[in-house]
XYZ file of C-alpha atoms in Angstrom:
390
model
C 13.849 -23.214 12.421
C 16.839 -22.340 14.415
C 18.456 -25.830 15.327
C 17.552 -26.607 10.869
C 19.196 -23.881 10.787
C 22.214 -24.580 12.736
C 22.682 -28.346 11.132
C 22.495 -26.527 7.515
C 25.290 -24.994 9.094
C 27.163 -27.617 10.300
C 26.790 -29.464 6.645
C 27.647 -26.474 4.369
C 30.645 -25.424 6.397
C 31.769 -28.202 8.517
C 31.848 -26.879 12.394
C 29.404 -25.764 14.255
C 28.385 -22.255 14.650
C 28.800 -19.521 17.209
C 26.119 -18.021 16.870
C 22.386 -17.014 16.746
C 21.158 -14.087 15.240
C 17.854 -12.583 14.407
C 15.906 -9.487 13.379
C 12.552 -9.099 12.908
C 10.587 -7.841 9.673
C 8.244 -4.280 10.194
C 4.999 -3.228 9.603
C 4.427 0.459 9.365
C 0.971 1.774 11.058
C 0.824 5.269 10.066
C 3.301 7.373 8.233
C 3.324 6.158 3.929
C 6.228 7.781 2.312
C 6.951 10.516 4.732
C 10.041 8.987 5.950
C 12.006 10.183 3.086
C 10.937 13.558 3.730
C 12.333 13.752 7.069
C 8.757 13.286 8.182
C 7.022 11.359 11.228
C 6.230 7.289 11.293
C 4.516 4.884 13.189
C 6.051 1.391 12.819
C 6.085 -1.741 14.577
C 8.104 -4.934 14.504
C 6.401 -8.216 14.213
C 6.670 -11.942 14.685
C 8.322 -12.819 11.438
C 12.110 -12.865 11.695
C 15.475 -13.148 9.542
C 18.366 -15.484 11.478
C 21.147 -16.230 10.928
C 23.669 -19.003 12.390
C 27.225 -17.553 12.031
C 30.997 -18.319 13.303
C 33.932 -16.286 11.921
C 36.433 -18.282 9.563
C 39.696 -16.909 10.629
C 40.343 -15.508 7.284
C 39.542 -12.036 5.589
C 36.186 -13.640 3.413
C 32.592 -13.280 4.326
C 30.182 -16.267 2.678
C 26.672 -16.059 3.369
C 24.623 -18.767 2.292
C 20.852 -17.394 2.278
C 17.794 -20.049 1.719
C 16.777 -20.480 -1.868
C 20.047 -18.412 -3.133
C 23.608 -19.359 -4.119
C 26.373 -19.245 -1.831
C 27.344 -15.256 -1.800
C 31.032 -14.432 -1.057
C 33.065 -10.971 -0.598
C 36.491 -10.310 0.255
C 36.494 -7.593 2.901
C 40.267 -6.045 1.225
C 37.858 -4.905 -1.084
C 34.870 -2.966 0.454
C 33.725 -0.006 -2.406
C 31.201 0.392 -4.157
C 30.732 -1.761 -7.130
C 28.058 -0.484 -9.026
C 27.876 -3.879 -10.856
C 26.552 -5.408 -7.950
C 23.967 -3.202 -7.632
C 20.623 -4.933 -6.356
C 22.969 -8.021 -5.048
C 23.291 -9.746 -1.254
C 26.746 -9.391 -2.510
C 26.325 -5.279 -2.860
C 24.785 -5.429 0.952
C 27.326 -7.460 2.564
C 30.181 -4.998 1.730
C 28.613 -2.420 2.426
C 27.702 -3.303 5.989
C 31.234 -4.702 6.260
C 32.482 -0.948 5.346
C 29.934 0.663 7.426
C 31.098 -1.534 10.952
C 35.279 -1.492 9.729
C 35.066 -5.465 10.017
C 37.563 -7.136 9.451
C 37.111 -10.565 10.514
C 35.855 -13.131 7.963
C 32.917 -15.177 8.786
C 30.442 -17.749 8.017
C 26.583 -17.330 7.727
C 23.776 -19.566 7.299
C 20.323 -17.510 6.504
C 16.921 -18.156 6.962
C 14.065 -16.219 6.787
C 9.876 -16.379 7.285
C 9.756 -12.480 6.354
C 8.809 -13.354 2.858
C 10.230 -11.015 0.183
C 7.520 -8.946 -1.551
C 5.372 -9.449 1.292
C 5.996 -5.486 2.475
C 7.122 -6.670 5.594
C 10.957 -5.719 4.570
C 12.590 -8.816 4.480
C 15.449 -6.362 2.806
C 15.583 -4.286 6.044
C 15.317 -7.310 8.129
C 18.253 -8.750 6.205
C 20.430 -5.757 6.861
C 19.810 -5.355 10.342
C 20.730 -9.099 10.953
C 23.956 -8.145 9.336
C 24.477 -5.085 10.915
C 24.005 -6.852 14.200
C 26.282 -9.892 13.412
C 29.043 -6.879 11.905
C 28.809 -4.846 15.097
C 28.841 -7.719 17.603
C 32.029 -9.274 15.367
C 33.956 -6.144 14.624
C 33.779 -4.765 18.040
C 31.917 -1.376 16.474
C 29.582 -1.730 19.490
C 26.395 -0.013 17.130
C 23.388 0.981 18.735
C 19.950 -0.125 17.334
C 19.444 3.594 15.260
C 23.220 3.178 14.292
C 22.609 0.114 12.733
C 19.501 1.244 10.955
C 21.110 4.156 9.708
C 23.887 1.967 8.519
C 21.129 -0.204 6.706
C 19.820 2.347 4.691
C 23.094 3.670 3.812
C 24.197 0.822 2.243
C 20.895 0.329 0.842
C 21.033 3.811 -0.682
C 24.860 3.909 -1.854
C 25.924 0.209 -2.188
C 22.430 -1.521 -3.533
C 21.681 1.431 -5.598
C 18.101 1.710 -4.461
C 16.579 5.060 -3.004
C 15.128 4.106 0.415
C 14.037 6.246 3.814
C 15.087 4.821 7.155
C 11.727 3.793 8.721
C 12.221 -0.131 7.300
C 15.446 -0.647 9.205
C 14.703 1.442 12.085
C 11.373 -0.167 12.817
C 13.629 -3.647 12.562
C 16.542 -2.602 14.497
C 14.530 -0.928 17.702
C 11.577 -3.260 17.872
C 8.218 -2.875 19.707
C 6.002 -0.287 18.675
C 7.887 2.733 17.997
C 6.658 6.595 16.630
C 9.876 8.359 14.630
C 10.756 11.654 13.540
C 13.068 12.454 11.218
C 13.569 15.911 11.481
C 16.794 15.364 12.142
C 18.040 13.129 10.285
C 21.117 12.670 11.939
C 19.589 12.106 15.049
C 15.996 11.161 14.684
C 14.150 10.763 17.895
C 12.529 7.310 18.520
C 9.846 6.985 21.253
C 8.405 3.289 22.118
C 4.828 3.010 22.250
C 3.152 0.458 25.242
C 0.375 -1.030 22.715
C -1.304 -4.086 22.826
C -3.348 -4.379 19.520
C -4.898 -7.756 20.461
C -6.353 -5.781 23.763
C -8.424 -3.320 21.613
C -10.746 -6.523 20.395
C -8.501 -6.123 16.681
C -6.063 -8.598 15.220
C -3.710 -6.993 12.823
C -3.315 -8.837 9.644
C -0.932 -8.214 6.083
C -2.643 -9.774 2.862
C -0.732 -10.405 0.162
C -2.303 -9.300 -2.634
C -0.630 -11.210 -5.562
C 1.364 -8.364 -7.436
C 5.130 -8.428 -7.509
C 7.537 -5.611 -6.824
C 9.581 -6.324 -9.745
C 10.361 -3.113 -12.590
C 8.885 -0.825 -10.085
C 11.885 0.418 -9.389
C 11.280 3.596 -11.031
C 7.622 4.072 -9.919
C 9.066 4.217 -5.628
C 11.171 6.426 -7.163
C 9.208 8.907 -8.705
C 7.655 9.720 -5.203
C 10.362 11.343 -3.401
C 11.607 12.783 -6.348
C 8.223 14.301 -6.995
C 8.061 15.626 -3.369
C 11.605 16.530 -3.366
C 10.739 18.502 -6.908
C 7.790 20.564 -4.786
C 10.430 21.384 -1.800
C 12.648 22.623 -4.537
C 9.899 25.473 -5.518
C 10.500 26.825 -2.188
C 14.365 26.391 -2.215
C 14.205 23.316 0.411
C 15.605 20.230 -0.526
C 12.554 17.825 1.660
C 8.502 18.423 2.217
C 9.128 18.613 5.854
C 11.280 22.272 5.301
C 8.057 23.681 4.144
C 5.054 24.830 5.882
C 1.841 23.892 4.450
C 0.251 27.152 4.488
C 3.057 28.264 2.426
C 2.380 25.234 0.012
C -1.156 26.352 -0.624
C -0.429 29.911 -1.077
C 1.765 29.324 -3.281
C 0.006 26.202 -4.926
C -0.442 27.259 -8.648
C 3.341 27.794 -8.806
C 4.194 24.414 -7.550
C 1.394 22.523 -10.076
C 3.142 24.965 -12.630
C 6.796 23.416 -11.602
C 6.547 20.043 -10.498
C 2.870 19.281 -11.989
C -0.516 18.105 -10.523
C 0.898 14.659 -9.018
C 3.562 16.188 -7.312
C 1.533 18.824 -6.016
C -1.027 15.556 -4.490
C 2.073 13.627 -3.162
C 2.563 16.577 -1.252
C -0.247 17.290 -0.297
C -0.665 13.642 0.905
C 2.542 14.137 3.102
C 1.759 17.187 4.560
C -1.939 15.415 5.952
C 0.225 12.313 6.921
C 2.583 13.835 9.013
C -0.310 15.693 10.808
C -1.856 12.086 11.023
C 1.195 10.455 12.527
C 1.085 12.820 15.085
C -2.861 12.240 15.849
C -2.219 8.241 15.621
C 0.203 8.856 18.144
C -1.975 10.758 20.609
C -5.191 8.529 19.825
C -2.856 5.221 21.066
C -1.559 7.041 24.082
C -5.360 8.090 25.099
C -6.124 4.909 24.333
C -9.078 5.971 22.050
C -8.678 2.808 19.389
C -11.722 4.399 17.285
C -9.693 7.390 16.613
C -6.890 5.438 15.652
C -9.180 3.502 13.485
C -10.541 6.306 11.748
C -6.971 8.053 10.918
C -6.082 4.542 9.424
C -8.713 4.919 6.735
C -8.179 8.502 6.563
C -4.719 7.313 5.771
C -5.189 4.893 3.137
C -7.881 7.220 1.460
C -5.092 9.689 1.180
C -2.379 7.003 -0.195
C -5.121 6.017 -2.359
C -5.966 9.073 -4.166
C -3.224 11.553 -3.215
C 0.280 9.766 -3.461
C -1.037 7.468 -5.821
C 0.722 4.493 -4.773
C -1.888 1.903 -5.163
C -2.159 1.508 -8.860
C 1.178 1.722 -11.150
C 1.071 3.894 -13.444
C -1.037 2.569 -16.546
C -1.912 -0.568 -15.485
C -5.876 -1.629 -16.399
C -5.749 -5.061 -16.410
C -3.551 -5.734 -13.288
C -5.074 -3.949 -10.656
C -4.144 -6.354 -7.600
C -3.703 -4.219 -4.681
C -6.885 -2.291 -5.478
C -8.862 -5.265 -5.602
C -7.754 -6.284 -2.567
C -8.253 -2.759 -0.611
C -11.705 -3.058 -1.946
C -12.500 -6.806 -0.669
C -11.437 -6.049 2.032
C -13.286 -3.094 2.894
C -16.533 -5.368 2.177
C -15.272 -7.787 4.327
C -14.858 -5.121 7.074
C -18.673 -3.740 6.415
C -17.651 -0.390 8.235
C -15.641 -1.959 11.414
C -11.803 -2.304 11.570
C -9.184 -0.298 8.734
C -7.786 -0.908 6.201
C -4.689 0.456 3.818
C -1.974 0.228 1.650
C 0.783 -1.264 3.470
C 4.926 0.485 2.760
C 6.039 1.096 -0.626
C 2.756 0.399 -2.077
C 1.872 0.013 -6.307
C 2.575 -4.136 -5.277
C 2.870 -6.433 -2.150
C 0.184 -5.648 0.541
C -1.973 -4.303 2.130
C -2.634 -4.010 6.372
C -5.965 -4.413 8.310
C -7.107 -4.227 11.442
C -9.817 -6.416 12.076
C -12.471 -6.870 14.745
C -11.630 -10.374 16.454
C -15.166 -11.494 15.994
C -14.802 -10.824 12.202
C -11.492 -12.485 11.888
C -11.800 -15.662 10.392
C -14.383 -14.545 8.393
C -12.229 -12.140 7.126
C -9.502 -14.698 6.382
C -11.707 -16.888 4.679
C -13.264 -14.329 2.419
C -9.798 -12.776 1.476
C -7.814 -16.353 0.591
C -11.075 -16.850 -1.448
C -10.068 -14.612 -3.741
C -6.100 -13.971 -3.181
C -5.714 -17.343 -2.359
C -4.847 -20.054 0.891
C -1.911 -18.402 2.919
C -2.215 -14.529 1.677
C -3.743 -13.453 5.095
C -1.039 -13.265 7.414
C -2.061 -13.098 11.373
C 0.406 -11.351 13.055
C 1.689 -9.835 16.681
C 4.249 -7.229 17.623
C 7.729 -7.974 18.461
C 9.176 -5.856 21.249
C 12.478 -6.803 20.436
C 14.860 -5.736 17.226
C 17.822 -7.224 15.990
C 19.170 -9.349 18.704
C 22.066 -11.879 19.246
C 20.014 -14.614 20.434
C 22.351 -17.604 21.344
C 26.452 -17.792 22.056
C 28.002 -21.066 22.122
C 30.736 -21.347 24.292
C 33.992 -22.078 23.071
């Protein structure tokens, strides 16, 4: 992919390129919707990556030219907000461009086998890669949580859409990492020594068929449902409140924020206990544990935050259907869950080795050739990966 990449280069822009970027897509292990809370994650980078071949232009104009879309241009004298271009590569490429104070023009060529809708975050992966070209071309000299942070502000001001900052940070630091956001100025990111494949499990992300598109509003509703329960005890995040608090006080909150916000919360308050007992079970090396807090996880996304199913939808159930095959696939062993945003996309599994391409097989049966994605951990985040010399 990477020397394709640089010849596409060579023939859309007529030089060769300087450079060689990449950065990686996530999977997140344990942690569903409690980043936006200022809550705890577990998150790991994998083997599917975003690059980019690049060489600045010598004028004041970024053009990226992503595979499958249009050329994209952007003047950097004109970095605001344009709430037109909300949802746009155009809206994320100024807004990185802000964030880093570039001001040298370049040229991109983008390629990418994090595959969007696959809830791998091929949108985090993307800003990453351009955080990391506009830090390594400006001079800014980011840091991998600067650039994540970076990502999701632009994500958050520039694309218009309401995000939390595990996606970029599990792209931007690699490896297998455990974050909390308690601060959410300076969250504190600890690497995690794992090697899946040694515990006898692969891990795999099947697509199950849905599409992300007009759910919008139902990712949404989550944190603003949460947010609407912290409000009840005059905090403005879940992660301000103590539980015990929550449940003394719980026919209040169903009376403010209603019965689904009082289960999303309820969901986050488990999770974020869960993180922390995913965390522990890794370290002790205890992979059964781990396994069980999976399920215990996706039981709890399942019937608590409600993010499996969108809301009023019979007849399209696709990521339900594909929890459940799963699960009789499994026959007891491995995990499975939802897998990020949820309602669409994926779902993850970790599946015995000896059940693995029996798993496959029974899951592309029915979702079709090519949904069952195989995958490793990364250890590294968004990287420059190659410098031609002058």
């Amino acid at each position: 992919m990477y020397e394709a990449l640089k010849e596409k280069f060579f023939e859309t822009f007529g030089r060769q390129a300087q450079y060689l970027f990449s950065a990686p897509g996530r999977t997140e292990i344990g942690g569903n919707h409690t980043d936006h809370q200022l809550g705890r994650v577990l998150a790991g980078a994998v083997s599917l990556e975003t690059v980019a071949a690049v060489a600045e232009n010598g004028g004041n104009v970024v053009r990226v030219l992503s595979e499958g879309y249009p050329l994209c241009e952007i003047d950097l004298d004109d970095l605001s907000i344009r709430p037109e271009e909300f949802g746009t590569t155009a809206a994320l490429i100024r807004g990185v461009a802000a964030g880093t104070g570039l001001r040298k023009g370049f040229d991109a060529c983008v390629s990418s086998t994090v595959l969007p809708g696959s809830g791998l975050s091929s949108s985090a992966a993307f800003e990453v890669l351009l955080g990391t070209v506009a830090s390594h071309l400006s001079g800014a000299g980011l840091n991998a949580v600067e650039i994540a942070q970076l990502g999701q502000r632009v994500e958050n001001e520039y694309f218009g859409k309401p995000c939390g900052l595990m996606d970029q940070m599990a792209s931007s630091v690699g490896g297998v990492i455990t974050i909390d956001f308690a601060d959410p100025g300076r969250p504190l990111v600890e690497p995690l020594d794992f090697d899946f494949a040694a515990c006898g499990h692969a891990l795999c992300i099947v697509d199950s068929g849905a599409d992300h598109a007009d759910l919008t509003d139902e990712y949404a509703a989550i944190p603003r449902e949460m947010k609407a329960v912290a409000a009840v005890f005059g905090k403005q995040v879940l992660r301000q409140v103590e539980a015990t608090d929550f449940y003394a006080r719980l026919p209040e909150v169903r009376e403010a924020a209603g019965d689904r916000a009082a289960l999303r919360a309820m969901h986050f308050f488990d999770e974020n206990r869960r993180v922390g007992e995913q965390v522990a079970a890794l370290r002790a090396g205890d992979f059964e544990r781990f396994l069980a807090l999976v399920n215990e996880s996706g039981n709890s996304s399942w019937l608590y935050l409600q993010n499996v199913t969108p809301t009023g939808a019979t007849q399209h159930q696709e990521l339900a259907a594909a929890l459940a095959l799963a699960r009789h696939l499994l026959a007891g062993r491995g995990a499975c869950r939802v897998h990020g945003g949820g309602f669409a996309g994926t779902i993850q599994a970790f599946v015995p080795l000896d059940l693995l391409e029996r798993f496959r097989r029974g899951m592309e049966a029915v979702l079709g050739e090519g949904s069952c994605h195989v995958l490793s951990i990364r250890p590294e985040g968004g990287i420059l990966l190659e410098e031609v010399e002058a």
